[in-house]
Amino acid sequence: MPLLIGHTAMVLHYLFFAYVVLGGFLAWRWPRLFWPHLLVAVYALGIVIVGWSCFLTEVENWSRERTGRAVMENGFIDFHITGVLYPAQYLVASRFVIAGVIGCAYAGVAWNRYRRRSGVSPVPVSG
């Protein structure tokens, strides 16, 4: 059972990471999702910058201890993502790219909000 709990926590971690990076784009379609995403993004920023603990990391490490596997000393991103999705030497650059992706999503949310409030219609695309 601890192994199943650990694997579930790992899958939820990947989903959480994907939501942090790309979830802002969901607010383009469903504007009410902006605030929940902002809270999640701030929490993720706190984990990375301030060193807040992550519940999913705690659960996954608990599972790893119970099943005799190595614990994630520096957290989920360092253990599962750095060196896999991007080389370790590009950690800082990857953080800037992620921040840029989130910033683009939020810029789109702001633009859509502006268009709705001002009555600006979308620019037609000629084909």
PDB file of C-alpha atoms in Angstrom:
ATOM      1  CA  MET A   1       0.000   0.000   0.000  1.00  0.00           C
ATOM      2  CA  PRO A   2       2.793   2.538   0.711  1.00  0.00           C
ATOM      3  CA  LEU A   3       4.087   2.013  -2.837  1.00  0.00           C
ATOM      4  CA  LEU A   4       0.664   2.800  -4.323  1.00  0.00           C
ATOM      5  CA  ILE A   5       0.386   5.908  -2.146  1.00  0.00           C
ATOM      6  CA  GLY A   6       3.856   7.031  -3.250  1.00  0.00           C
ATOM      7  CA  HIS A   7       3.143   6.500  -6.920  1.00  0.00           C
ATOM      8  CA  THR A   8      -0.154   8.349  -6.569  1.00  0.00           C
ATOM      9  CA  ALA A   9       1.676  11.251  -4.898  1.00  0.00           C
ATOM     10  CA  MET A  10       4.218  11.268  -7.744  1.00  0.00           C
ATOM     11  CA  VAL A  11       1.474  11.393 -10.391  1.00  0.00           C
ATOM     12  CA  LEU A  12      -0.269  14.183  -8.472  1.00  0.00           C
ATOM     13  CA  HIS A  13       3.078  15.997  -8.316  1.00  0.00           C
ATOM     14  CA  TYR A  14       3.411  15.882 -12.101  1.00  0.00           C
ATOM     15  CA  LEU A  15      -0.176  17.096 -12.481  1.00  0.00           C
ATOM     16  CA  PHE A  16       0.482  19.888  -9.981  1.00  0.00           C
ATOM     17  CA  PHE A  17       3.633  20.905 -11.869  1.00  0.00           C
ATOM     18  CA  ALA A  18       1.754  20.896 -15.188  1.00  0.00           C
ATOM     19  CA  TYR A  19      -1.043  22.972 -13.661  1.00  0.00           C
ATOM     20  CA  VAL A  20       1.441  25.493 -12.248  1.00  0.00           C
ATOM     21  CA  VAL A  21       3.127  25.909 -15.626  1.00  0.00           C
ATOM     22  CA  LEU A  22       0.124  25.725 -17.958  1.00  0.00           C
ATOM     23  CA  GLY A  23      -2.941  26.230 -15.770  1.00  0.00           C
ATOM     24  CA  GLY A  24      -3.044  29.973 -16.357  1.00  0.00           C
ATOM     25  CA  PHE A  25      -4.066  29.278 -19.934  1.00  0.00           C
ATOM     26  CA  LEU A  26      -7.241  27.591 -18.653  1.00  0.00           C
ATOM     27  CA  ALA A  27      -8.318  31.018 -17.415  1.00  0.00           C
ATOM     28  CA  TRP A  28      -8.436  32.210 -21.038  1.00  0.00           C
ATOM     29  CA  ARG A  29     -11.461  29.966 -21.494  1.00  0.00           C
ATOM     30  CA  TRP A  30     -12.743  29.961 -17.912  1.00  0.00           C
ATOM     31  CA  PRO A  31     -11.794  33.303 -16.287  1.00  0.00           C
ATOM     32  CA  ARG A  32     -12.861  32.163 -12.816  1.00  0.00           C
ATOM     33  CA  LEU A  33      -9.897  29.783 -12.794  1.00  0.00           C
ATOM     34  CA  PHE A  34      -7.467  32.716 -12.671  1.00  0.00           C
ATOM     35  CA  TRP A  35      -7.614  33.132  -8.882  1.00  0.00           C
ATOM     36  CA  PRO A  36      -7.185  29.442  -8.000  1.00  0.00           C
ATOM     37  CA  HIS A  37      -4.246  29.280 -10.409  1.00  0.00           C
ATOM     38  CA  LEU A  38      -2.695  32.410  -8.917  1.00  0.00           C
ATOM     39  CA  LEU A  39      -2.894  30.847  -5.447  1.00  0.00           C
ATOM     40  CA  VAL A  40      -1.291  27.636  -6.713  1.00  0.00           C
ATOM     41  CA  ALA A  41       1.422  29.587  -8.546  1.00  0.00           C
ATOM     42  CA  VAL A  42       2.214  31.624  -5.419  1.00  0.00           C
ATOM     43  CA  TYR A  43       2.369  28.423  -3.364  1.00  0.00           C
ATOM     44  CA  ALA A  44       4.718  26.841  -5.924  1.00  0.00           C
ATOM     45  CA  LEU A  45       6.871  29.978  -5.891  1.00  0.00           C
ATOM     46  CA  GLY A  46       7.025  29.742  -2.109  1.00  0.00           C
ATOM     47  CA  ILE A  47       8.145  26.129  -2.344  1.00  0.00           C
ATOM     48  CA  VAL A  48      10.926  26.998  -4.796  1.00  0.00           C
ATOM     49  CA  ILE A  49      12.079  30.377  -3.446  1.00  0.00           C
ATOM     50  CA  VAL A  50      11.213  30.389   0.258  1.00  0.00           C
ATOM     51  CA  GLY A  51      11.545  26.668   0.902  1.00  0.00           C
ATOM     52  CA  TRP A  52       7.989  25.987   2.063  1.00  0.00           C
ATOM     53  CA  SER A  53       7.259  22.322   2.490  1.00  0.00           C
ATOM     54  CA  CYS A  54       5.115  20.495  -0.037  1.00  0.00           C
ATOM     55  CA  PHE A  55       2.537  18.032   1.195  1.00  0.00           C
ATOM     56  CA  LEU A  56       3.016  15.810  -1.853  1.00  0.00           C
ATOM     57  CA  THR A  57       6.771  15.665  -1.258  1.00  0.00           C
ATOM     58  CA  GLU A  58       6.132  14.612   2.328  1.00  0.00           C
ATOM     59  CA  VAL A  59       3.766  11.851   1.204  1.00  0.00           C
ATOM     60  CA  GLU A  60       6.113  10.625  -1.514  1.00  0.00           C
ATOM     61  CA  ASN A  61       9.098  10.619   0.861  1.00  0.00           C
ATOM     62  CA  TRP A  62       7.042   8.718   3.448  1.00  0.00           C
ATOM     63  CA  SER A  63       6.336   6.093   0.799  1.00  0.00           C
ATOM     64  CA  ARG A  64       9.955   5.984  -0.282  1.00  0.00           C
ATOM     65  CA  GLU A  65      11.129   5.397   3.309  1.00  0.00           C
ATOM     66  CA  ARG A  66       8.569   2.621   3.837  1.00  0.00           C
ATOM     67  CA  THR A  67       9.527   0.841   0.612  1.00  0.00           C
ATOM     68  CA  GLY A  68      13.304   1.164   0.960  1.00  0.00           C
ATOM     69  CA  ARG A  69      13.788   3.676  -1.857  1.00  0.00           C
ATOM     70  CA  ALA A  70      15.891   6.837  -1.739  1.00  0.00           C
ATOM     71  CA  VAL A  71      14.045   9.872  -0.409  1.00  0.00           C
ATOM     72  CA  MET A  72      13.927  13.108  -2.370  1.00  0.00           C
ATOM     73  CA  GLU A  73      16.458  15.173  -0.424  1.00  0.00           C
ATOM     74  CA  ASN A  74      15.870  18.385  -2.403  1.00  0.00           C
ATOM     75  CA  GLY A  75      12.266  17.890  -3.438  1.00  0.00           C
ATOM     76  CA  PHE A  76      10.258  16.733  -6.408  1.00  0.00           C
ATOM     77  CA  ILE A  77      11.661  19.087  -9.048  1.00  0.00           C
ATOM     78  CA  ASP A  78      15.292  18.280  -8.286  1.00  0.00           C
ATOM     79  CA  PHE A  79      14.557  14.557  -8.072  1.00  0.00           C
ATOM     80  CA  HIS A  80      12.177  13.979 -10.995  1.00  0.00           C
ATOM     81  CA  ILE A  81      12.473  16.939 -13.384  1.00  0.00           C
ATOM     82  CA  THR A  82      15.938  18.524 -13.263  1.00  0.00           C
ATOM     83  CA  GLY A  83      18.241  16.465 -15.418  1.00  0.00           C
ATOM     84  CA  VAL A  84      15.260  14.776 -17.096  1.00  0.00           C
ATOM     85  CA  LEU A  85      13.251  17.562 -18.767  1.00  0.00           C
ATOM     86  CA  TYR A  86      16.219  19.938 -18.914  1.00  0.00           C
ATOM     87  CA  PRO A  87      19.920  19.673 -18.044  1.00  0.00           C
ATOM     88  CA  ALA A  88      20.781  20.504 -14.442  1.00  0.00           C
ATOM     89  CA  GLN A  89      22.938  23.466 -15.488  1.00  0.00           C
ATOM     90  CA  TYR A  90      19.804  25.150 -16.911  1.00  0.00           C
ATOM     91  CA  LEU A  91      17.817  25.115 -13.660  1.00  0.00           C
ATOM     92  CA  VAL A  92      17.757  28.913 -13.335  1.00  0.00           C
ATOM     93  CA  ALA A  93      16.950  29.352 -17.021  1.00  0.00           C
ATOM     94  CA  SER A  94      14.114  26.833 -16.725  1.00  0.00           C
ATOM     95  CA  ARG A  95      12.649  28.814 -13.839  1.00  0.00           C
ATOM     96  CA  PHE A  96      12.698  31.961 -15.968  1.00  0.00           C
ATOM     97  CA  VAL A  97      11.051  30.097 -18.842  1.00  0.00           C
ATOM     98  CA  ILE A  98       8.332  28.801 -16.516  1.00  0.00           C
ATOM     99  CA  ALA A  99       7.812  32.309 -15.129  1.00  0.00           C
ATOM    100  CA  GLY A 100       7.599  33.588 -18.711  1.00  0.00           C
ATOM    101  CA  VAL A 101       4.998  30.976 -19.644  1.00  0.00           C
ATOM    102  CA  ILE A 102       2.903  31.904 -16.605  1.00  0.00           C
ATOM    103  CA  GLY A 103       3.369  35.597 -17.414  1.00  0.00           C
ATOM    104  CA  CYS A 104       2.159  35.015 -20.993  1.00  0.00           C
ATOM    105  CA  ALA A 105      -0.879  33.162 -19.705  1.00  0.00           C
ATOM    106  CA  TYR A 106      -1.702  36.021 -17.334  1.00  0.00           C
ATOM    107  CA  ALA A 107      -1.159  38.587 -20.096  1.00  0.00           C
ATOM    108  CA  GLY A 108      -3.707  36.670 -22.155  1.00  0.00           C
ATOM    109  CA  VAL A 109      -6.130  36.672 -19.233  1.00  0.00           C
ATOM    110  CA  ALA A 110      -5.690  40.449 -18.890  1.00  0.00           C
ATOM    111  CA  TRP A 111      -6.173  40.959 -22.634  1.00  0.00           C
ATOM    112  CA  ASN A 112      -9.332  38.858 -22.671  1.00  0.00           C
ATOM    113  CA  ARG A 113     -10.673  40.768 -19.681  1.00  0.00           C
ATOM    114  CA  TYR A 114      -9.900  44.074 -21.391  1.00  0.00           C
ATOM    115  CA  ARG A 115     -11.646  42.939 -24.578  1.00  0.00           C
ATOM    116  CA  ARG A 116     -14.757  41.831 -22.702  1.00  0.00           C
ATOM    117  CA  ARG A 117     -15.012  45.055 -20.709  1.00  0.00           C
ATOM    118  CA  SER A 118     -14.269  47.439 -23.560  1.00  0.00           C
ATOM    119  CA  GLY A 119     -16.226  45.609 -26.218  1.00  0.00           C
ATOM    120  CA  VAL A 120     -13.154  45.157 -28.452  1.00  0.00           C
ATOM    121  CA  SER A 121     -13.806  42.320 -30.849  1.00  0.00           C
ATOM    122  CA  PRO A 122     -11.093  39.810 -31.680  1.00  0.00           C
ATOM    123  CA  VAL A 123      -9.004  40.560 -34.754  1.00  0.00           C
ATOM    124  CA  PRO A 124     -10.273  38.440 -37.649  1.00  0.00           C
ATOM    125  CA  VAL A 125      -7.743  36.109 -39.190  1.00  0.00           C
ATOM    126  CA  SER A 126      -7.698  36.153 -42.957  1.00  0.00           C
ATOM    127  CA  GLY A 127      -6.923  32.888 -44.609  1.00  0.00           C
TER     128      GLY A 127
END
